[in-house]
Amino acid sequence: MKDSFFRSMTWLHTWVGLLTCWIIYVIFFAGTASFFRDEINLWNQPAIHNVQAQTDRVAAQRQQIIKGFDYLNQHAANSPSWRITLPEERIPYLVYGYAKPKEPGQRRSQFVNTQLNPNTMQALPPFVETKGGNFFYRLHYQLYYLDAITGRWVVCFASFFMLLAIISGVVIHKRIFKDMFTFRRNKGTRSWLDAHNLSSVLALPFHLMITYTGIITLIFMLFPYPALTTYDKGMRGFFNDVTPSNNVTNNAQGSADLLPINTILDQVYTKWPSADITRVQVSKPNMAASTVTVLVSPAKALRDQSPWLLFSGATGELVAQTDDELSSSKALYESLNSMHTGRFATPLLRWLYVLGGIAGCVMIGSGCIMWAKRIRERNKGKASFGLQLVEGLNFATIMGLPLATCAFFIANRLLSPTVAGRGEKEVTVFFLAWLVVAIMALLKRDRLQWRVMAAINALACLSVPAINALTTQGNIVSYLLNKQWALFIFDAVFLLFSILFLVQTEKLRTASSASKKTANNLTNNKKRQKHD
């Protein structure tokens, strides 16, 4: 009975892992990059590379908001909405934005943003259009070129399979603690098994947490039925019930000047004396129905949504606010969401998240390669269609994503700032580079092909900081000297991966030479035996 149970769990672990491993690899890869979404956005915008973080950032917020209201009243008094986005620890610039009136058939208003250096309050050079870190964030949870809901369903099913693979993997691990300290080099399939075990066991708590909380973030899409059966308006009715609503200004008619923003800020600072304001949003400015929403940072609280206060813009009356004390269920949901996104994370904790994500990629990739190697050994080198498909997907995913990522950042530097749809073209370059590797996988998937691709990836990773140095006013040396740590680490990471791919290239070369030498020795021995 016991042997049968373990065989069943092994079968389950193998097949639920194999069927979705390539999608899960993409999710982990893009999700890991997303933990530094703000830093990627910073690197992709050379206009803000020299903007220094404010030392008195929180203390300067009141004056920045007051000047923002003066600016928007002067330039966009009749706009349907305003938005002031204040600098944060990882976002060094200030934004004053307003919405243009909607065109016929337009779903959302187009925003006109003015970015400023918060230290000088001078306008920054125009930003280039780029997807930046937001591309990896959206790729992580809804894929791309798919309808958003369809993409999220695919990610959810893959996450369920991942959770099953993790749980069944724990069950079949008879030496789970010993595997934390076991890695045998140059042992063929055994080495891949050790890499799979080591990466999975060391980061097991992270893998469980990130997979489970990832499913929780989309729980209302997966299980809408309680809300649909309880509320007449379904999910909209549910969210209206749990979210504080504005019932005061909805029916107000006519125009009315906005109250001086100082009156509203006094109320904010009375309630939250040390408030770190992240955004101020104004709906219907200079109308009787106008509202001013002030959002503040949740600091280190395990809370996914920013606390906010909603005021009447005409009277200054507080008309709605988030709950100061969350219910047990809402606190649990918010904390699980914030654990998944890592929004509360300190720099050290964010790096631990990244290392956990890299371990996840190693776990998935080594498992895929190990399965293919085992099947090829059992078949004595003969490859069925299924095995060729797995090997091709392994090659295309594991070697294609790094090249596509490098191509994305190189495109950011080489595409003209004035080209139409520039951000979407960056994404197109990403997928075209990935497609090239997929085509290579169709043609050949042997050790030589992996070696060639490793060398190409080494060159591509090296090209990112090199092209950045040639096309901007900074480089990895100047970033280090000027203590621009985010930019320095970005370039340094690509240099590190360039070195790692060079090491892989050399290892594949020596392994190929050893294989040829062994094959020649076997041939010579056979010839000698025949001669004798």
Short mmCIF file of C-alpha atoms in Angstrom, two decimals:
data_model
loop_
_atom_site.label_atom_id
_atom_site.label_comp_id
_atom_site.label_asym_id
_atom_site.label_seq_id
_atom_site.Cartn_x
_atom_site.Cartn_y
_atom_site.Cartn_z
CA MET A 1 0.00 0.00 0.00
CA LYS A 2 2.80 2.39 0.96
CA ASP A 3 4.78 1.68 -2.23
CA SER A 4 1.64 2.16 -4.31
CA PHE A 5 0.95 5.52 -2.65
CA PHE A 6 4.48 6.77 -3.29
CA ARG A 7 4.36 5.60 -6.91
CA SER A 8 1.07 7.46 -7.36
CA MET A 9 2.53 10.63 -5.83
CA THR A 10 5.63 10.33 -8.02
CA TRP A 11 3.47 9.94 -11.12
CA LEU A 12 1.37 12.96 -10.06
CA HIS A 13 4.45 15.07 -9.34
CA THR A 14 6.03 14.21 -12.69
CA TRP A 15 3.04 14.87 -14.88
CA VAL A 16 1.45 17.90 -13.23
CA GLY A 17 4.91 19.44 -13.26
CA LEU A 18 5.69 18.54 -16.86
CA LEU A 19 2.37 19.56 -18.39
CA THR A 20 2.61 23.21 -17.27
CA CYS A 21 6.30 23.67 -16.46
CA TRP A 22 7.03 26.03 -19.37
CA ILE A 23 4.14 28.37 -18.53
CA ILE A 24 5.14 28.25 -14.86
CA TYR A 25 8.74 29.05 -15.86
CA VAL A 26 7.53 32.16 -17.72
CA ILE A 27 5.39 33.16 -14.72
CA PHE A 28 8.31 32.76 -12.30
CA PHE A 29 10.76 34.49 -14.65
CA ALA A 30 8.53 37.52 -15.26
CA GLY A 31 7.37 37.61 -11.64
CA THR A 32 10.96 37.67 -10.39
CA ALA A 33 11.73 40.63 -12.67
CA SER A 34 8.55 42.34 -11.42
CA PHE A 35 9.91 42.62 -7.89
CA PHE A 36 12.17 45.36 -9.33
CA ARG A 37 9.50 46.89 -11.55
CA ASP A 38 10.24 50.43 -10.33
CA GLU A 39 13.97 50.02 -10.93
CA ILE A 40 13.32 48.72 -14.46
CA ASN A 41 11.08 51.75 -15.11
CA LEU A 42 13.90 53.98 -13.85
CA TRP A 43 16.50 52.38 -16.16
CA ASN A 44 14.13 52.60 -19.14
CA GLN A 45 13.73 56.39 -18.69
CA PRO A 46 17.12 58.13 -19.16
CA ALA A 47 15.44 61.49 -18.42
CA ILE A 48 15.31 60.64 -14.70
CA HIS A 49 18.70 58.98 -14.29
CA ASN A 50 20.22 62.04 -12.65
CA VAL A 51 17.25 62.91 -10.42
CA GLN A 52 18.42 62.59 -6.83
CA ALA A 53 16.10 61.20 -4.16
CA GLN A 54 14.89 63.89 -1.74
CA THR A 55 16.32 63.72 1.75
CA ASP A 56 13.23 65.49 3.18
CA ARG A 57 10.74 63.80 0.87
CA VAL A 58 7.79 63.54 3.29
CA ALA A 59 8.28 67.03 4.70
CA ALA A 60 8.19 68.53 1.17
CA GLN A 61 4.90 66.88 0.19
CA ARG A 62 2.52 69.65 1.34
CA GLN A 63 4.20 72.32 -0.80
CA GLN A 64 4.42 69.97 -3.79
CA ILE A 65 0.67 69.31 -3.57
CA ILE A 66 -0.18 73.02 -3.21
CA LYS A 67 1.97 73.90 -6.23
CA GLY A 68 0.38 71.02 -8.12
CA PHE A 69 -3.11 72.40 -7.53
CA ASP A 70 -1.99 75.85 -8.69
CA TYR A 71 -0.43 74.35 -11.82
CA LEU A 72 -3.46 72.20 -12.68
CA ASN A 73 -5.91 75.05 -12.01
CA GLN A 74 -3.92 77.16 -14.43
CA HIS A 75 -3.48 74.55 -17.19
CA ALA A 76 -6.47 72.21 -16.86
CA ALA A 77 -9.28 73.92 -14.97
CA ASN A 78 -11.93 72.20 -17.12
CA SER A 79 -10.36 68.73 -17.11
CA PRO A 80 -12.53 65.84 -15.87
CA SER A 81 -9.81 64.73 -13.41
CA TRP A 82 -6.42 65.61 -12.00
CA ARG A 83 -3.72 63.45 -10.51
CA ILE A 84 -0.66 64.38 -8.45
CA THR A 85 1.78 61.50 -7.96
CA LEU A 86 4.41 62.24 -5.34
CA PRO A 87 7.96 60.85 -5.22
CA GLU A 88 8.51 57.62 -3.28
CA GLU A 89 11.61 55.83 -2.07
CA ARG A 90 12.01 53.98 -5.38
CA ILE A 91 10.35 56.59 -7.65
CA PRO A 92 12.34 59.83 -7.49
CA TYR A 93 10.23 62.19 -9.65
CA LEU A 94 7.02 64.18 -9.22
CA VAL A 95 4.08 64.05 -11.66
CA TYR A 96 1.28 66.54 -12.28
CA GLY A 97 -1.28 65.01 -14.63
CA TYR A 98 -4.71 65.78 -16.00
CA ALA A 99 -7.17 63.91 -18.19
CA LYS A 100 -8.28 65.10 -21.61
CA PRO A 101 -12.00 64.92 -22.39
CA LYS A 102 -12.95 61.54 -23.85
CA GLU A 103 -13.20 61.19 -27.58
CA PRO A 104 -16.28 59.41 -29.03
CA GLY A 105 -15.90 55.66 -28.51
CA GLN A 106 -12.89 56.11 -26.23
CA ARG A 107 -13.00 53.88 -23.14
CA ARG A 108 -10.62 55.86 -20.95
CA SER A 109 -9.46 59.45 -20.94
CA GLN A 110 -5.92 60.11 -22.11
CA PHE A 111 -3.73 61.62 -19.40
CA VAL A 112 -1.27 64.44 -20.03
CA ASN A 113 1.58 64.19 -17.53
CA THR A 114 4.25 66.71 -16.60
CA GLN A 115 7.20 65.13 -14.80
CA LEU A 116 9.27 67.34 -12.50
CA ASN A 117 12.48 67.12 -10.55
CA PRO A 118 11.21 67.46 -6.95
CA ASN A 119 14.49 69.03 -5.82
CA THR A 120 14.31 71.95 -8.28
CA MET A 121 10.61 71.80 -9.29
CA GLN A 122 11.77 72.12 -12.91
CA ALA A 123 10.14 70.08 -15.69
CA LEU A 124 12.17 67.06 -16.78
CA PRO A 125 12.91 66.27 -20.44
CA PRO A 126 10.06 64.41 -22.18
CA PHE A 127 9.79 60.76 -21.22
CA VAL A 128 10.11 58.09 -23.91
CA GLU A 129 7.19 55.76 -24.41
CA THR A 130 8.10 52.40 -22.85
CA LYS A 131 6.42 49.43 -21.23
CA GLY A 132 9.25 49.13 -18.73
CA GLY A 133 8.78 46.91 -15.71
CA ASN A 134 5.00 46.97 -16.18
CA PHE A 135 5.44 44.60 -19.14
CA PHE A 136 7.00 41.90 -16.98
CA TYR A 137 4.38 42.50 -14.28
CA ARG A 138 1.48 41.95 -16.69
CA LEU A 139 3.23 39.06 -18.45
CA HIS A 140 3.54 37.43 -15.04
CA TYR A 141 -0.16 37.26 -14.21
CA GLN A 142 -2.04 37.47 -17.51
CA LEU A 143 0.53 36.51 -20.18
CA TYR A 144 0.41 38.51 -23.44
CA TYR A 145 -1.50 38.63 -26.73
CA LEU A 146 -4.37 36.96 -24.89
CA ASP A 147 -7.56 38.48 -23.59
CA ALA A 148 -6.82 39.59 -20.00
CA ILE A 149 -9.40 37.27 -18.43
CA THR A 150 -8.30 34.31 -20.57
CA GLY A 151 -4.67 34.91 -19.64
CA ARG A 152 -5.53 35.02 -15.95
CA TRP A 153 -7.46 31.75 -16.19
CA VAL A 154 -4.45 30.09 -17.84
CA VAL A 155 -2.17 31.41 -15.09
CA CYS A 156 -4.61 30.20 -12.41
CA PHE A 157 -4.75 26.65 -13.79
CA ALA A 158 -0.96 26.58 -14.12
CA SER A 159 -0.68 27.78 -10.50
CA PHE A 160 -2.99 25.01 -9.30
CA PHE A 161 -0.77 22.49 -11.10
CA MET A 162 2.29 24.09 -9.54
CA LEU A 163 0.76 23.80 -6.06
CA LEU A 164 0.00 20.12 -6.68
CA ALA A 165 3.56 19.56 -7.89
CA ILE A 166 5.02 21.21 -4.77
CA ILE A 167 2.83 19.24 -2.34
CA SER A 168 3.40 15.91 -4.11
CA GLY A 169 7.13 16.72 -4.29
CA VAL A 170 7.24 17.16 -0.51
CA VAL A 171 5.43 13.83 -0.06
CA ILE A 172 7.86 11.86 -2.24
CA HIS A 173 10.95 13.44 -0.70
CA LYS A 174 12.25 10.75 1.62
CA ARG A 175 15.47 12.68 2.37
CA ILE A 176 14.21 16.25 2.29
CA PHE A 177 16.71 17.62 4.83
CA LYS A 178 19.65 15.68 3.43
CA ASP A 179 18.87 17.02 -0.05
CA MET A 180 19.46 20.55 1.25
CA PHE A 181 23.17 19.76 1.44
CA THR A 182 23.62 17.36 -1.48
CA PHE A 183 24.92 18.29 -4.91
CA ARG A 184 27.05 15.92 -6.99
CA ARG A 185 28.81 17.64 -9.88
CA ASN A 186 29.40 16.14 -13.31
CA LYS A 187 27.18 13.12 -12.64
CA GLY A 188 24.81 13.51 -15.57
CA THR A 189 21.17 12.99 -14.69
CA ARG A 190 22.05 12.67 -11.01
CA SER A 191 23.45 16.21 -11.01
CA TRP A 192 20.23 17.56 -12.54
CA LEU A 193 18.21 15.71 -9.88
CA ASP A 194 20.39 17.22 -7.14
CA ALA A 195 19.96 20.71 -8.63
CA HIS A 196 16.20 20.16 -8.75
CA ASN A 197 16.07 18.93 -5.14
CA LEU A 198 18.41 21.59 -3.79
CA SER A 199 16.62 24.56 -5.40
CA SER A 200 13.19 23.24 -4.42
CA VAL A 201 14.02 22.41 -0.79
CA LEU A 202 16.02 25.55 0.02
CA ALA A 203 13.25 27.86 -1.19
CA LEU A 204 10.31 25.58 -0.35
CA PRO A 205 8.55 28.04 2.03
CA PHE A 206 8.82 30.78 -0.60
CA HIS A 207 7.51 28.52 -3.38
CA LEU A 208 4.52 27.48 -1.29
CA MET A 209 3.78 31.05 -0.23
CA ILE A 210 4.14 32.65 -3.67
CA THR A 211 2.07 29.98 -5.43
CA TYR A 212 -0.75 29.91 -2.89
CA THR A 213 -0.96 33.71 -2.54
CA GLY A 214 -0.84 34.04 -6.33
CA ILE A 215 -4.04 32.01 -6.51
CA ILE A 216 -5.56 34.12 -3.70
CA THR A 217 -4.96 37.36 -5.65
CA LEU A 218 -7.45 36.13 -8.27
CA ILE A 219 -9.82 34.40 -5.85
CA PHE A 220 -12.84 36.56 -6.81
CA MET A 221 -12.41 35.56 -10.44
CA LEU A 222 -12.11 31.89 -9.50
CA PHE A 223 -14.98 31.80 -6.99
CA PRO A 224 -17.47 34.59 -7.74
CA TYR A 225 -20.48 32.46 -6.80
CA PRO A 226 -21.03 33.61 -3.17
CA ALA A 227 -21.21 37.23 -4.34
CA LEU A 228 -23.35 36.37 -7.37
CA THR A 229 -25.90 34.56 -5.21
CA THR A 230 -25.89 37.07 -2.32
CA TYR A 231 -25.96 40.43 -4.14
CA ASP A 232 -28.42 41.57 -6.80
CA LYS A 233 -25.61 43.36 -8.65
CA GLY A 234 -23.19 40.43 -8.29
CA MET A 235 -19.52 41.30 -7.85
CA ARG A 236 -20.19 45.03 -8.22
CA GLY A 237 -22.67 44.85 -5.33
CA PHE A 238 -20.13 42.93 -3.23
CA PHE A 239 -17.37 45.47 -3.77
CA ASN A 240 -19.77 48.35 -3.11
CA ASP A 241 -20.63 46.73 0.21
CA VAL A 242 -17.04 46.22 1.38
CA THR A 243 -15.64 49.48 0.00
CA PRO A 244 -16.47 52.84 1.59
CA SER A 245 -18.65 54.78 -0.87
CA ASN A 246 -19.31 58.44 -1.59
CA ASN A 247 -22.99 59.26 -1.20
CA VAL A 248 -22.60 62.96 -0.42
CA THR A 249 -21.42 64.64 -3.62
CA ASN A 250 -22.89 62.25 -6.21
CA ASN A 251 -26.06 64.35 -6.72
CA ALA A 252 -24.51 67.81 -6.42
CA GLN A 253 -25.16 70.02 -9.45
CA GLY A 254 -23.46 73.05 -11.00
CA SER A 255 -20.01 74.52 -10.67
CA ALA A 256 -18.12 75.45 -7.51
CA ASP A 257 -14.55 76.51 -6.87
CA LEU A 258 -12.26 73.99 -5.26
CA LEU A 259 -11.60 74.63 -1.60
CA PRO A 260 -7.95 75.54 -0.91
CA ILE A 261 -6.12 72.23 -0.67
CA ASN A 262 -4.50 73.32 2.60
CA THR A 263 -7.87 72.87 4.32
CA ILE A 264 -8.01 69.25 3.21
CA LEU A 265 -4.35 68.59 4.02
CA ASP A 266 -4.87 69.92 7.56
CA GLN A 267 -7.51 67.22 8.08
CA VAL A 268 -5.22 64.54 6.62
CA TYR A 269 -2.34 65.46 8.90
CA THR A 270 -4.66 65.71 11.90
CA LYS A 271 -5.75 62.12 11.35
CA TRP A 272 -2.31 60.85 10.26
CA PRO A 273 0.39 63.23 11.62
CA SER A 274 3.25 61.39 9.90
CA ALA A 275 1.36 60.58 6.68
CA ASP A 276 3.50 59.64 3.68
CA ILE A 277 1.18 60.75 0.87
CA THR A 278 1.64 58.88 -2.38
CA ARG A 279 -1.10 60.37 -4.58
CA VAL A 280 -3.82 63.01 -4.68
CA GLN A 281 -6.68 62.49 -7.14
CA VAL A 282 -9.33 65.06 -8.01
CA SER A 283 -12.52 64.09 -9.80
CA LYS A 284 -14.62 66.79 -11.53
CA PRO A 285 -12.51 69.73 -10.36
CA ASN A 286 -14.28 73.07 -9.97
CA MET A 287 -17.68 71.38 -9.87
CA ALA A 288 -20.08 71.04 -6.94
CA ALA A 289 -19.70 67.24 -7.25
CA SER A 290 -15.89 67.38 -7.11
CA THR A 291 -14.01 64.99 -4.82
CA VAL A 292 -10.42 64.94 -3.59
CA THR A 293 -8.92 61.55 -2.71
CA VAL A 294 -5.71 61.46 -0.69
CA LEU A 295 -3.83 58.13 -0.66
CA VAL A 296 -1.06 57.41 1.83
CA SER A 297 1.55 54.70 2.01
CA PRO A 298 0.64 51.73 4.22
CA ALA A 299 4.31 51.74 5.28
CA LYS A 300 5.31 48.25 6.47
CA ALA A 301 1.75 47.10 7.18
CA LEU A 302 0.66 43.88 5.50
CA ARG A 303 -1.95 45.75 3.54
CA ASP A 304 -2.34 45.58 -0.23
CA GLN A 305 -4.47 48.68 -0.74
CA SER A 306 -3.26 52.13 0.31
CA PRO A 307 -5.33 53.79 3.05
CA TRP A 308 -7.22 56.80 1.68
CA LEU A 309 -9.52 59.68 2.62
CA LEU A 310 -12.18 61.07 0.29
CA PHE A 311 -13.24 64.73 0.65
CA SER A 312 -15.75 66.95 -1.05
CA GLY A 313 -13.72 69.36 -3.16
CA ALA A 314 -16.30 72.13 -2.74
CA THR A 315 -16.82 71.97 1.04
CA GLY A 316 -13.82 70.04 2.38
CA GLU A 317 -16.10 67.59 4.18
CA LEU A 318 -14.75 64.08 4.75
CA VAL A 319 -17.28 61.90 2.90
CA ALA A 320 -15.61 58.45 2.86
CA GLN A 321 -12.50 56.64 4.06
CA THR A 322 -10.93 53.23 4.25
CA ASP A 323 -11.47 51.23 7.39
CA ASP A 324 -8.97 51.96 10.13
CA GLU A 325 -9.43 48.45 11.48
CA LEU A 326 -9.93 45.65 8.95
CA SER A 327 -12.16 42.68 9.61
CA SER A 328 -10.37 39.36 10.13
CA SER A 329 -11.25 38.09 6.64
CA LYS A 330 -10.30 41.32 4.90
CA ALA A 331 -7.06 41.58 6.89
CA LEU A 332 -6.18 38.02 5.86
CA TYR A 333 -6.94 38.72 2.20
CA GLU A 334 -4.97 42.00 2.20
CA SER A 335 -1.99 40.45 3.95
CA LEU A 336 -1.84 37.49 1.54
CA ASN A 337 -2.01 39.88 -1.41
CA SER A 338 0.74 42.09 -0.03
CA MET A 339 2.92 39.04 0.74
CA HIS A 340 2.64 37.98 -2.91
CA THR A 341 3.48 41.39 -4.37
CA GLY A 342 6.18 42.20 -1.82
CA ARG A 343 5.07 45.84 -1.73
CA PHE A 344 6.01 46.12 1.95
CA ALA A 345 9.46 44.61 1.42
CA THR A 346 12.69 46.31 2.46
CA PRO A 347 15.56 46.15 -0.07
CA LEU A 348 17.03 43.08 1.70
CA LEU A 349 13.68 41.27 1.74
CA ARG A 350 13.08 42.19 -1.91
CA TRP A 351 16.40 40.57 -2.83
CA LEU A 352 15.35 37.46 -0.90
CA TYR A 353 12.18 37.42 -3.00
CA VAL A 354 14.31 37.62 -6.14
CA LEU A 355 16.58 34.79 -4.97
CA GLY A 356 13.49 32.72 -4.23
CA GLY A 357 12.21 33.44 -7.75
CA ILE A 358 15.56 32.45 -9.28
CA ALA A 359 15.50 29.24 -7.23
CA GLY A 360 12.02 28.59 -8.64
CA CYS A 361 13.32 28.99 -12.19
CA VAL A 362 16.21 26.61 -11.43
CA MET A 363 13.79 24.10 -9.88
CA ILE A 364 11.46 24.15 -12.89
CA GLY A 365 14.19 24.19 -15.53
CA SER A 366 16.25 21.41 -13.93
CA GLY A 367 13.13 19.26 -13.55
CA CYS A 368 12.30 19.63 -17.26
CA ILE A 369 15.84 18.82 -18.37
CA MET A 370 16.14 15.89 -15.94
CA TRP A 371 12.93 14.30 -17.29
CA ALA A 372 14.14 14.59 -20.90
CA LYS A 373 17.56 13.14 -20.05
CA ARG A 374 16.04 10.19 -18.22
CA ILE A 375 13.70 9.33 -21.07
CA ARG A 376 16.54 9.61 -23.62
CA GLU A 377 18.73 7.30 -21.50
CA ARG A 378 15.90 4.76 -21.21
CA ASN A 379 15.36 4.84 -24.97
CA LYS A 380 19.13 4.51 -25.52
CA GLY A 381 19.36 7.75 -27.47
CA LYS A 382 16.23 7.29 -29.55
CA ALA A 383 13.87 10.26 -29.43
CA SER A 384 10.13 9.97 -29.84
CA PHE A 385 8.01 12.93 -30.96
CA GLY A 386 7.03 13.62 -27.33
CA LEU A 387 10.64 13.69 -26.19
CA GLN A 388 11.65 15.98 -29.08
CA LEU A 389 8.77 18.29 -28.18
CA VAL A 390 9.85 18.45 -24.53
CA GLU A 391 13.49 19.07 -25.48
CA GLY A 392 12.46 21.78 -27.90
CA LEU A 393 10.28 23.54 -25.34
CA ASN A 394 13.06 23.27 -22.78
CA PHE A 395 15.54 24.91 -25.14
CA ALA A 396 13.11 27.60 -26.34
CA THR A 397 12.00 28.56 -22.83
CA ILE A 398 15.19 28.32 -20.80
CA MET A 399 17.50 29.85 -23.42
CA GLY A 400 14.93 32.01 -25.20
CA LEU A 401 13.66 34.12 -22.30
CA PRO A 402 17.11 35.59 -21.40
CA LEU A 403 17.73 36.57 -25.02
CA ALA A 404 14.24 38.07 -25.35
CA THR A 405 14.77 40.08 -22.16
CA CYS A 406 18.08 41.47 -23.42
CA ALA A 407 16.43 42.32 -26.76
CA PHE A 408 13.67 44.19 -24.89
CA PHE A 409 16.17 46.44 -23.09
CA ILE A 410 18.37 46.91 -26.16
CA ALA A 411 15.27 47.98 -28.11
CA ASN A 412 14.52 50.51 -25.38
CA ARG A 413 17.86 52.18 -26.09
CA LEU A 414 17.95 51.88 -29.89
CA LEU A 415 14.37 52.66 -30.92
CA SER A 416 13.80 56.29 -31.87
CA PRO A 417 12.07 58.29 -29.09
CA THR A 418 9.60 59.66 -31.65
CA VAL A 419 8.53 56.36 -33.23
CA ALA A 420 4.79 55.70 -32.96
CA GLY A 421 3.75 52.91 -30.59
CA ARG A 422 7.28 52.69 -29.22
CA GLY A 423 6.35 50.76 -26.07
CA GLU A 424 4.49 48.11 -28.06
CA LYS A 425 7.46 47.78 -30.43
CA GLU A 426 9.70 46.95 -27.45
CA VAL A 427 7.33 44.08 -26.66
CA THR A 428 7.32 42.98 -30.30
CA VAL A 429 11.14 42.81 -30.26
CA PHE A 430 10.95 40.69 -27.08
CA PHE A 431 8.68 38.10 -28.67
CA LEU A 432 10.50 38.12 -32.04
CA ALA A 433 13.79 37.31 -30.28
CA TRP A 434 12.04 34.52 -28.39
CA LEU A 435 10.53 33.24 -31.65
CA VAL A 436 14.00 33.02 -33.23
CA VAL A 437 15.17 30.73 -30.41
CA ALA A 438 11.99 28.64 -30.77
CA ILE A 439 12.75 28.18 -34.48
CA MET A 440 16.30 27.13 -33.58
CA ALA A 441 14.76 24.56 -31.20
CA LEU A 442 12.75 23.10 -34.08
CA LEU A 443 15.89 22.58 -36.13
CA LYS A 444 18.27 21.17 -33.53
CA ARG A 445 18.43 20.68 -29.78
CA ASP A 446 21.74 18.95 -29.12
CA ARG A 447 24.62 20.05 -26.88
CA LEU A 448 26.20 22.15 -29.63
CA GLN A 449 22.98 24.15 -30.00
CA TRP A 450 22.86 24.81 -26.25
CA ARG A 451 26.49 25.90 -26.37
CA VAL A 452 25.88 28.28 -29.28
CA MET A 453 22.84 29.75 -27.55
CA ALA A 454 24.75 30.17 -24.28
CA ALA A 455 27.42 32.14 -26.14
CA ILE A 456 24.75 34.31 -27.82
CA ASN A 457 23.11 34.99 -24.46
CA ALA A 458 26.49 35.93 -22.96
CA LEU A 459 27.00 38.45 -25.76
CA ALA A 460 23.42 39.75 -25.43
CA CYS A 461 23.75 40.27 -21.66
CA LEU A 462 27.04 42.09 -22.17
CA SER A 463 25.43 44.27 -24.86
CA VAL A 464 22.80 45.72 -22.51
CA PRO A 465 25.17 47.78 -20.29
CA ALA A 466 27.47 48.43 -23.28
CA ILE A 467 24.69 49.90 -25.45
CA ASN A 468 23.38 51.82 -22.45
CA ALA A 469 26.83 53.43 -22.03
CA LEU A 470 26.93 54.38 -25.73
CA THR A 471 23.41 55.85 -25.90
CA THR A 472 23.12 57.68 -22.54
CA GLN A 473 25.31 59.93 -20.44
CA GLY A 474 25.95 57.27 -17.81
CA ASN A 475 27.64 53.89 -17.50
CA ILE A 476 28.29 51.31 -14.82
CA VAL A 477 31.44 53.14 -13.63
CA SER A 478 29.75 56.54 -13.34
CA TYR A 479 26.78 54.92 -11.59
CA LEU A 480 29.15 53.47 -9.00
CA LEU A 481 31.04 56.74 -8.51
CA ASN A 482 27.81 58.75 -8.21
CA LYS A 483 26.17 56.16 -5.94
CA GLN A 484 23.30 55.59 -8.35
CA TRP A 485 22.78 52.15 -6.88
CA ALA A 486 19.65 51.10 -8.78
CA LEU A 487 21.26 51.81 -12.16
CA PHE A 488 24.59 50.30 -11.10
CA ILE A 489 22.98 47.05 -9.89
CA PHE A 490 20.89 46.82 -13.06
CA ASP A 491 23.99 46.89 -15.29
CA ALA A 492 25.95 44.70 -12.86
CA VAL A 493 23.26 42.00 -12.94
CA PHE A 494 23.53 41.77 -16.74
CA LEU A 495 27.32 41.59 -16.50
CA LEU A 496 26.98 38.80 -13.93
CA PHE A 497 24.64 36.81 -16.18
CA SER A 498 27.00 37.38 -19.09
CA ILE A 499 29.76 35.73 -17.05
CA LEU A 500 27.44 32.87 -16.05
CA PHE A 501 26.54 32.21 -19.68
CA LEU A 502 30.25 32.25 -20.60
CA VAL A 503 30.90 29.67 -17.89
CA GLN A 504 28.03 27.58 -19.28
CA THR A 505 29.52 27.87 -22.77
CA GLU A 506 32.89 26.62 -21.54
CA LYS A 507 31.34 23.76 -19.54
CA LEU A 508 29.35 22.63 -22.57
CA ARG A 509 32.52 22.77 -24.69
CA THR A 510 34.55 20.67 -22.26
CA ALA A 511 31.65 18.23 -21.82
CA SER A 512 31.40 17.89 -25.59
CA SER A 513 35.15 17.29 -25.87
CA ALA A 514 35.00 14.66 -23.10
CA SER A 515 32.09 12.91 -24.83
CA LYS A 516 33.98 12.82 -28.13
CA LYS A 517 37.10 11.53 -26.39
CA THR A 518 35.10 8.77 -24.68
CA ALA A 519 33.43 7.84 -27.96
CA ASN A 520 36.80 7.67 -29.75
CA ASN A 521 38.25 5.49 -26.98
CA LEU A 522 35.33 3.09 -27.26
CA THR A 523 35.75 2.93 -31.05
CA ASN A 524 39.49 2.28 -30.75
CA ASN A 525 38.93 -0.45 -28.15
CA LYS A 526 36.44 -2.19 -30.41
CA LYS A 527 38.90 -2.03 -33.31
CA ARG A 528 41.66 -3.53 -31.15
CA GLN A 529 39.39 -6.32 -29.98
CA LYS A 530 38.52 -7.18 -33.59
CA HIS A 531 42.19 -7.08 -34.58
CA ASP A 532 43.15 -9.38 -31.72
#
